Amino acid sequence: MAVAGLINEEDLTTVRERSRIDEVVGAYVTLRPAGGGSLTGLCPFHEEKTPSFRVTPARGFFHCFGCGEGGDVISFVQKIQNVTFVEAVEWLADRAGVQLRYAEGGPNRPEPGLRLRILEANRIAAEFFAEQLRAPEGLPGRQFLAGRGFDEDAATHFGIGFAPRGGKSLGSHLKAKGFSDAELVRAGLVRDSGWDFFQGRVLWPIRDAGRSVLGFGARRLFDDDRMPAKYLNTPETPVYKKSSVLYGLDLARGSIAKKGQAVVVEGYTDVMAAHLAGVDTAVASCGTAFGDDHARMLARLIDTQGVQSGEVIFTFDGDAAGQAAALKVFKGDQHFSSQTYVAVEPTGLDPCDLRIQHGDAAVRELVARRVPLYQFVMRNTIAGFDLDRVEGRVAALRAAAPLVSSIRDASLVSGYVRELAGMLGMNPDEVRAEVKRVHAGARPSRPVEPRPEPVAPTALPIPDPRDRGLEAERGTLRLLLRAPEIFTATLNDLVADDFAHPAYRALFERIGAVTDRTGDWAQQLAGELDPVLAQLVVTLAVEPVLREPTAGYAAEYAAGVRLQATARRIAALKSRLQRTNPVDDPAAHQKMFQTLIELESRRKQLLGLATGPAL
Ligand code: ZN
């Protein structure tokens, strides 16, 4: 094993000697004496009800008579944590306090012992933050959680914490425990300036599969927070690499392996909501888009069980950003994408809001409604075409054929051709011919297919200012930026979800978060926004306002936005009602029907208010 040779042989022996296999395994499996000095327990690598997994400390070996897995303490760590040999040795070395030496050309380990110090500092920090959440000062954090439907038990289960506003309390706490300033800065817990990295925020500890705290995700709670970003994560440290951490992995790992399924959601609260609703395979990437490394981590976990067709289910938004994200996964690793599914909630609610508004069952239902990723991507691609007309079908085929043609795995292509033909109502031969034509044209004798351009799923699409269907949203934002005083204190009861266009929705959310809308607040806000939104603010500021800005004018526009939002919700609910069999769940069906009646009555009210230019 060449890689193994890079670690000093003597150190390797020391690590093996100091890592008692019964202790290491015991952290994952409950072991009982089995006679002859052996121990036994339920195998962590296959599902079983009676123990056939055996550990023999005297020989430093484990073996499962059920599934045949076996090996020494290093291979156990490799398998259970899905890490490489070197990573497993490093993890055990940290645990045993062994400083590893590397042969020349070996991996560049930051500094001996630093990883271990950082993990220890993180562990103490997580405890500190959790205590602070329960302290009087932690009230805003508890209120935030309560508002998302999470009680104290949930907070404890997920280890949620609160970073005090003082600015130096964590640093002092850790320094009293013997950590140096330099260590705390390297851990990403304290800034160079000496201030705590996280202040006045609610925090989620991000752990690896072995439950070590690698870093934190944090959400702002206070309007005067000095950091503009709503979410803040631990910066890159020797233990925290955002491209290869997944929030919830520590809790989901076992179920992911057992069920051969992983559910990828977007935020920390979505992971919590999913787990509490019984979807215990949910994880989320932290402060970055879900990438190839994340995909590989999940694929390895699922493959551990030898499940033939594992499922990775994404709960993308149905909006443009979600579709771009789906397309990126589709064009990425194709072995991965062929077992990838998409679960889209028609109302656009994320799992956290879905649980609050419709309960645990709705979250489970969302996951159960998944469709294959390729189907989702193809449907979105052909959605804009009129398939009732021949020209429409031909144009849709031209748009979708490059997608199918881009698939490198030939064994998948014919299935996708048939699927696409079905969606278009065309002859499969016709579709196959077009795919071949695109394939031949797009790729002139190039030996290696270049990797597709990464699509940033977070980039907001720029709205078309002439889109009549969005004039109510655009006009409302225009007024809000120019004459905020004509709106009520609650911004005429508008909420971000009322805005259909993601850029408008995001801008409204940011405006709503501003507490003092006087002076040059709009300019200041523009300075904090990403380029797309900043540009939007500038454009809206110079567009003409057609009438004297009065409270009545604002009310008309706001009612227009809410009317359109209500109409969309009605349409989504109707389509869901059509797909739901009332016999399966009469209570849920009745509830949907009741909601529909309420929405219809609200629509009638709004119709009376939203006259004038907004519509
Ligand atoms: Zn086994």
Tab-separated table of N, CA and C in Angstrom, residues 427-490:
chain	number	residue	atom	x	y	z
A	427	ASN	N	-42.515	10.088	-31.933
A	427	ASN	CA	-41.957	8.777	-32.200
A	427	ASN	C	-40.524	8.708	-31.654
A	428	PRO	N	-40.181	7.659	-30.875
A	428	PRO	CA	-38.817	7.562	-30.323
A	428	PRO	C	-37.729	7.625	-31.392
A	429	ASP	N	-38.007	7.065	-32.594
A	429	ASP	CA	-36.990	7.093	-33.653
A	429	ASP	C	-36.656	8.522	-34.058
A	430	GLU	N	-37.708	9.343	-34.109
A	430	GLU	CA	-37.532	10.747	-34.472
A	430	GLU	C	-36.639	11.437	-33.435
A	431	VAL	N	-36.918	11.142	-32.148
A	431	VAL	CA	-36.148	11.746	-31.059
A	431	VAL	C	-34.706	11.260	-31.115
A	432	ARG	N	-34.528	9.953	-31.341
A	432	ARG	CA	-33.179	9.381	-31.390
A	432	ARG	C	-32.374	10.024	-32.520
A	433	ALA	N	-33.015	10.245	-33.655
A	433	ALA	CA	-32.334	10.842	-34.803
A	433	ALA	C	-31.845	12.256	-34.462
A	434	GLU	N	-32.698	13.018	-33.777
A	434	GLU	CA	-32.320	14.392	-33.418
A	434	GLU	C	-31.160	14.379	-32.420
A	435	VAL	N	-31.227	13.473	-31.429
A	435	VAL	CA	-30.145	13.369	-30.443
A	435	VAL	C	-28.830	13.035	-31.139
A	436	LYS	N	-28.890	12.111	-32.100
A	436	LYS	CA	-27.680	11.729	-32.841
A	436	LYS	C	-27.136	12.914	-33.625
A	437	ARG	N	-28.064	13.658	-34.250
A	437	ARG	CA	-27.660	14.800	-35.070
A	437	ARG	C	-26.927	15.836	-34.198
A	438	VAL	N	-27.500	16.126	-33.013
A	438	VAL	CA	-26.885	17.082	-32.092
A	438	VAL	C	-25.516	16.574	-31.663
A	439	HIS	N	-25.487	15.274	-31.353
A	439	HIS	CA	-24.255	14.657	-30.868
A	439	HIS	C	-23.132	14.822	-31.879
A	440	ALA	N	-23.452	14.527	-33.139
A	440	ALA	CA	-22.445	14.603	-34.205
A	440	ALA	C	-22.017	16.052	-34.430
A	441	GLY	N	-22.982	16.964	-34.402
A	441	GLY	CA	-22.673	18.363	-34.686
A	441	GLY	C	-21.925	19.048	-33.574
A	442	ALA	N	-22.317	18.759	-32.340
A	442	ALA	CA	-21.768	19.521	-31.215
A	442	ALA	C	-20.370	19.083	-30.835
A	443	ARG	N	-20.013	17.838	-31.239
A	443	ARG	CA	-18.713	17.367	-30.768
A	443	ARG	C	-17.830	16.900	-31.912
A	444	PRO	N	-17.137	17.816	-32.563
A	444	PRO	CA	-16.233	17.425	-33.630
A	444	PRO	C	-15.005	16.756	-33.018
A	445	SER	N	-14.688	15.583	-33.508
A	445	SER	CA	-13.552	14.758	-33.098
A	445	SER	C	-12.738	15.261	-31.898
A	446	ARG	N	-13.398	15.652	-30.830
A	446	ARG	CA	-12.649	16.039	-29.628
A	446	ARG	C	-12.524	14.804	-28.761
A	447	PRO	N	-11.299	14.424	-28.373
A	447	PRO	CA	-11.139	13.147	-27.673
A	447	PRO	C	-11.774	13.168	-26.272
A	448	VAL	N	-11.602	14.233	-25.543
A	448	VAL	CA	-12.108	14.265	-24.173
A	448	VAL	C	-13.181	15.342	-24.048
A	449	GLU	N	-14.303	14.926	-23.499
A	449	GLU	CA	-15.389	15.895	-23.272
A	449	GLU	C	-14.964	16.860	-22.164
A	450	PRO	N	-14.960	18.176	-22.416
A	450	PRO	CA	-14.613	19.105	-21.348
A	450	PRO	C	-15.696	19.103	-20.272
A	451	ARG	N	-15.295	19.380	-19.055
A	451	ARG	CA	-16.289	19.421	-17.975
A	451	ARG	C	-17.244	20.577	-18.231
A	452	PRO	N	-18.538	20.362	-17.967
A	452	PRO	CA	-19.489	21.446	-18.204
A	452	PRO	C	-19.181	22.647	-17.315
A	453	GLU	N	-19.465	23.827	-17.842
A	453	GLU	CA	-19.297	25.059	-17.067
A	453	GLU	C	-20.130	24.954	-15.796
A	454	PRO	N	-19.524	25.239	-14.647
A	454	PRO	CA	-20.347	25.192	-13.442
A	454	PRO	C	-21.391	26.312	-13.453
A	455	VAL	N	-22.609	25.962	-13.107
A	455	VAL	CA	-23.661	26.974	-12.997
A	455	VAL	C	-23.776	27.326	-11.533
A	456	ALA	N	-23.657	28.605	-11.203
A	456	ALA	CA	-23.808	28.990	-9.810
A	456	ALA	C	-25.289	28.990	-9.478
A	457	PRO	N	-25.754	28.029	-8.673
A	457	PRO	CA	-27.182	27.940	-8.432
A	457	PRO	C	-27.706	29.104	-7.599
A	458	THR	N	-26.798	29.860	-6.973
A	458	THR	CA	-27.271	30.950	-6.140
A	458	THR	C	-27.457	32.236	-6.937
A	459	ALA	N	-26.914	32.291	-8.179
A	459	ALA	CA	-27.029	33.516	-8.955
A	459	ALA	C	-28.503	33.760	-9.300
A	460	LEU	N	-28.997	34.931	-8.952
A	460	LEU	CA	-30.403	35.232	-9.216
A	460	LEU	C	-30.572	35.646	-10.675
A	461	PRO	N	-31.646	35.173	-11.322
A	461	PRO	CA	-31.911	35.633	-12.680
A	461	PRO	C	-32.373	37.093	-12.653
A	462	ILE	N	-31.999	37.839	-13.678
A	462	ILE	CA	-32.411	39.245	-13.731
A	462	ILE	C	-33.811	39.324	-14.320
A	463	PRO	N	-34.752	39.950	-13.610
A	463	PRO	CA	-36.121	39.994	-14.136
A	463	PRO	C	-36.236	40.941	-15.336
A	464	ASP	N	-37.123	40.591	-16.257
A	464	ASP	CA	-37.377	41.429	-17.426
A	464	ASP	C	-38.300	42.585	-17.015
A	465	PRO	N	-37.829	43.841	-17.140
A	465	PRO	CA	-38.633	44.979	-16.680
A	465	PRO	C	-39.948	45.119	-17.450
A	466	ARG	N	-40.033	44.518	-18.662
A	466	ARG	CA	-41.250	44.686	-19.461
A	466	ARG	C	-42.265	43.582	-19.213
A	467	ASP	N	-41.916	42.612	-18.345
A	467	ASP	CA	-42.818	41.497	-18.089
A	467	ASP	C	-44.080	42.012	-17.384
A	468	ARG	N	-45.215	42.016	-18.128
A	468	ARG	CA	-46.452	42.569	-17.568
A	468	ARG	C	-46.905	41.767	-16.349
A	469	GLY	N	-46.671	40.473	-16.386
A	469	GLY	CA	-47.113	39.620	-15.287
A	469	GLY	C	-46.397	39.934	-13.983
A	470	LEU	N	-45.265	40.627	-14.076
A	470	LEU	CA	-44.484	40.936	-12.869
A	470	LEU	C	-44.556	42.422	-12.520
A	471	GLU	N	-45.410	43.185	-13.238
A	471	GLU	CA	-45.437	44.633	-13.012
A	471	GLU	C	-45.878	44.982	-11.584
A	472	ALA	N	-46.797	44.202	-11.041
A	472	ALA	CA	-47.249	44.497	-9.678
A	472	ALA	C	-46.071	44.370	-8.701
A	473	GLU	N	-45.264	43.309	-8.890
A	473	GLU	CA	-44.129	43.095	-7.997
A	473	GLU	C	-43.081	44.191	-8.177
A	474	ARG	N	-42.787	44.498	-9.443
A	474	ARG	CA	-41.768	45.498	-9.720
A	474	ARG	C	-42.211	46.876	-9.216
A	475	GLY	N	-43.476	47.210	-9.496
A	475	GLY	CA	-43.997	48.527	-9.094
A	475	GLY	C	-44.007	48.682	-7.579
A	476	THR	N	-44.356	47.602	-6.883
A	476	THR	CA	-44.379	47.658	-5.420
A	476	THR	C	-42.974	47.944	-4.880
A	477	LEU	N	-41.981	47.253	-5.432
A	477	LEU	CA	-40.603	47.460	-4.972
A	477	LEU	C	-40.120	48.868	-5.332
A	478	ARG	N	-40.532	49.342	-6.518
A	478	ARG	CA	-40.154	50.685	-6.957
A	478	ARG	C	-40.669	51.712	-5.947
A	479	LEU	N	-41.958	51.560	-5.576
A	479	LEU	CA	-42.555	52.480	-4.604
A	479	LEU	C	-41.884	52.351	-3.237
A	480	LEU	N	-41.624	51.112	-2.864
A	480	LEU	CA	-41.061	50.842	-1.544
A	480	LEU	C	-39.679	51.490	-1.409
A	481	LEU	N	-38.912	51.469	-2.489
A	481	LEU	CA	-37.576	52.070	-2.450
A	481	LEU	C	-37.656	53.598	-2.468
A	482	ARG	N	-38.646	54.134	-3.197
A	482	ARG	CA	-38.699	55.579	-3.392
A	482	ARG	C	-39.495	56.280	-2.302
A	483	ALA	N	-40.588	55.638	-1.838
A	483	ALA	CA	-41.453	56.298	-0.862
A	483	ALA	C	-41.913	55.299	0.200
A	484	PRO	N	-40.968	54.795	1.005
A	484	PRO	CA	-41.349	53.763	1.983
A	484	PRO	C	-42.416	54.250	2.965
A	485	GLU	N	-42.504	55.562	3.152
A	485	GLU	CA	-43.431	56.101	4.155
A	485	GLU	C	-44.894	55.887	3.775
A	486	ILE	N	-45.198	55.625	2.496
A	486	ILE	CA	-46.603	55.421	2.129
A	486	ILE	C	-47.077	53.994	2.419
A	487	PHE	N	-46.146	53.123	2.870
A	487	PHE	CA	-46.533	51.764	3.246
A	487	PHE	C	-46.821	51.706	4.754
A	488	THR	N	-47.616	50.724	5.174
A	488	THR	CA	-47.895	50.572	6.600
A	488	THR	C	-46.661	49.978	7.286
A	489	ALA	N	-46.713	49.947	8.624
A	489	ALA	CA	-45.584	49.426	9.399
A	489	ALA	C	-45.303	47.971	9.025
A	490	THR	N	-46.341	47.217	8.655
A	490	THR	CA	-46.139	45.807	8.293
A	490	THR	C	-45.979	45.654	6.781
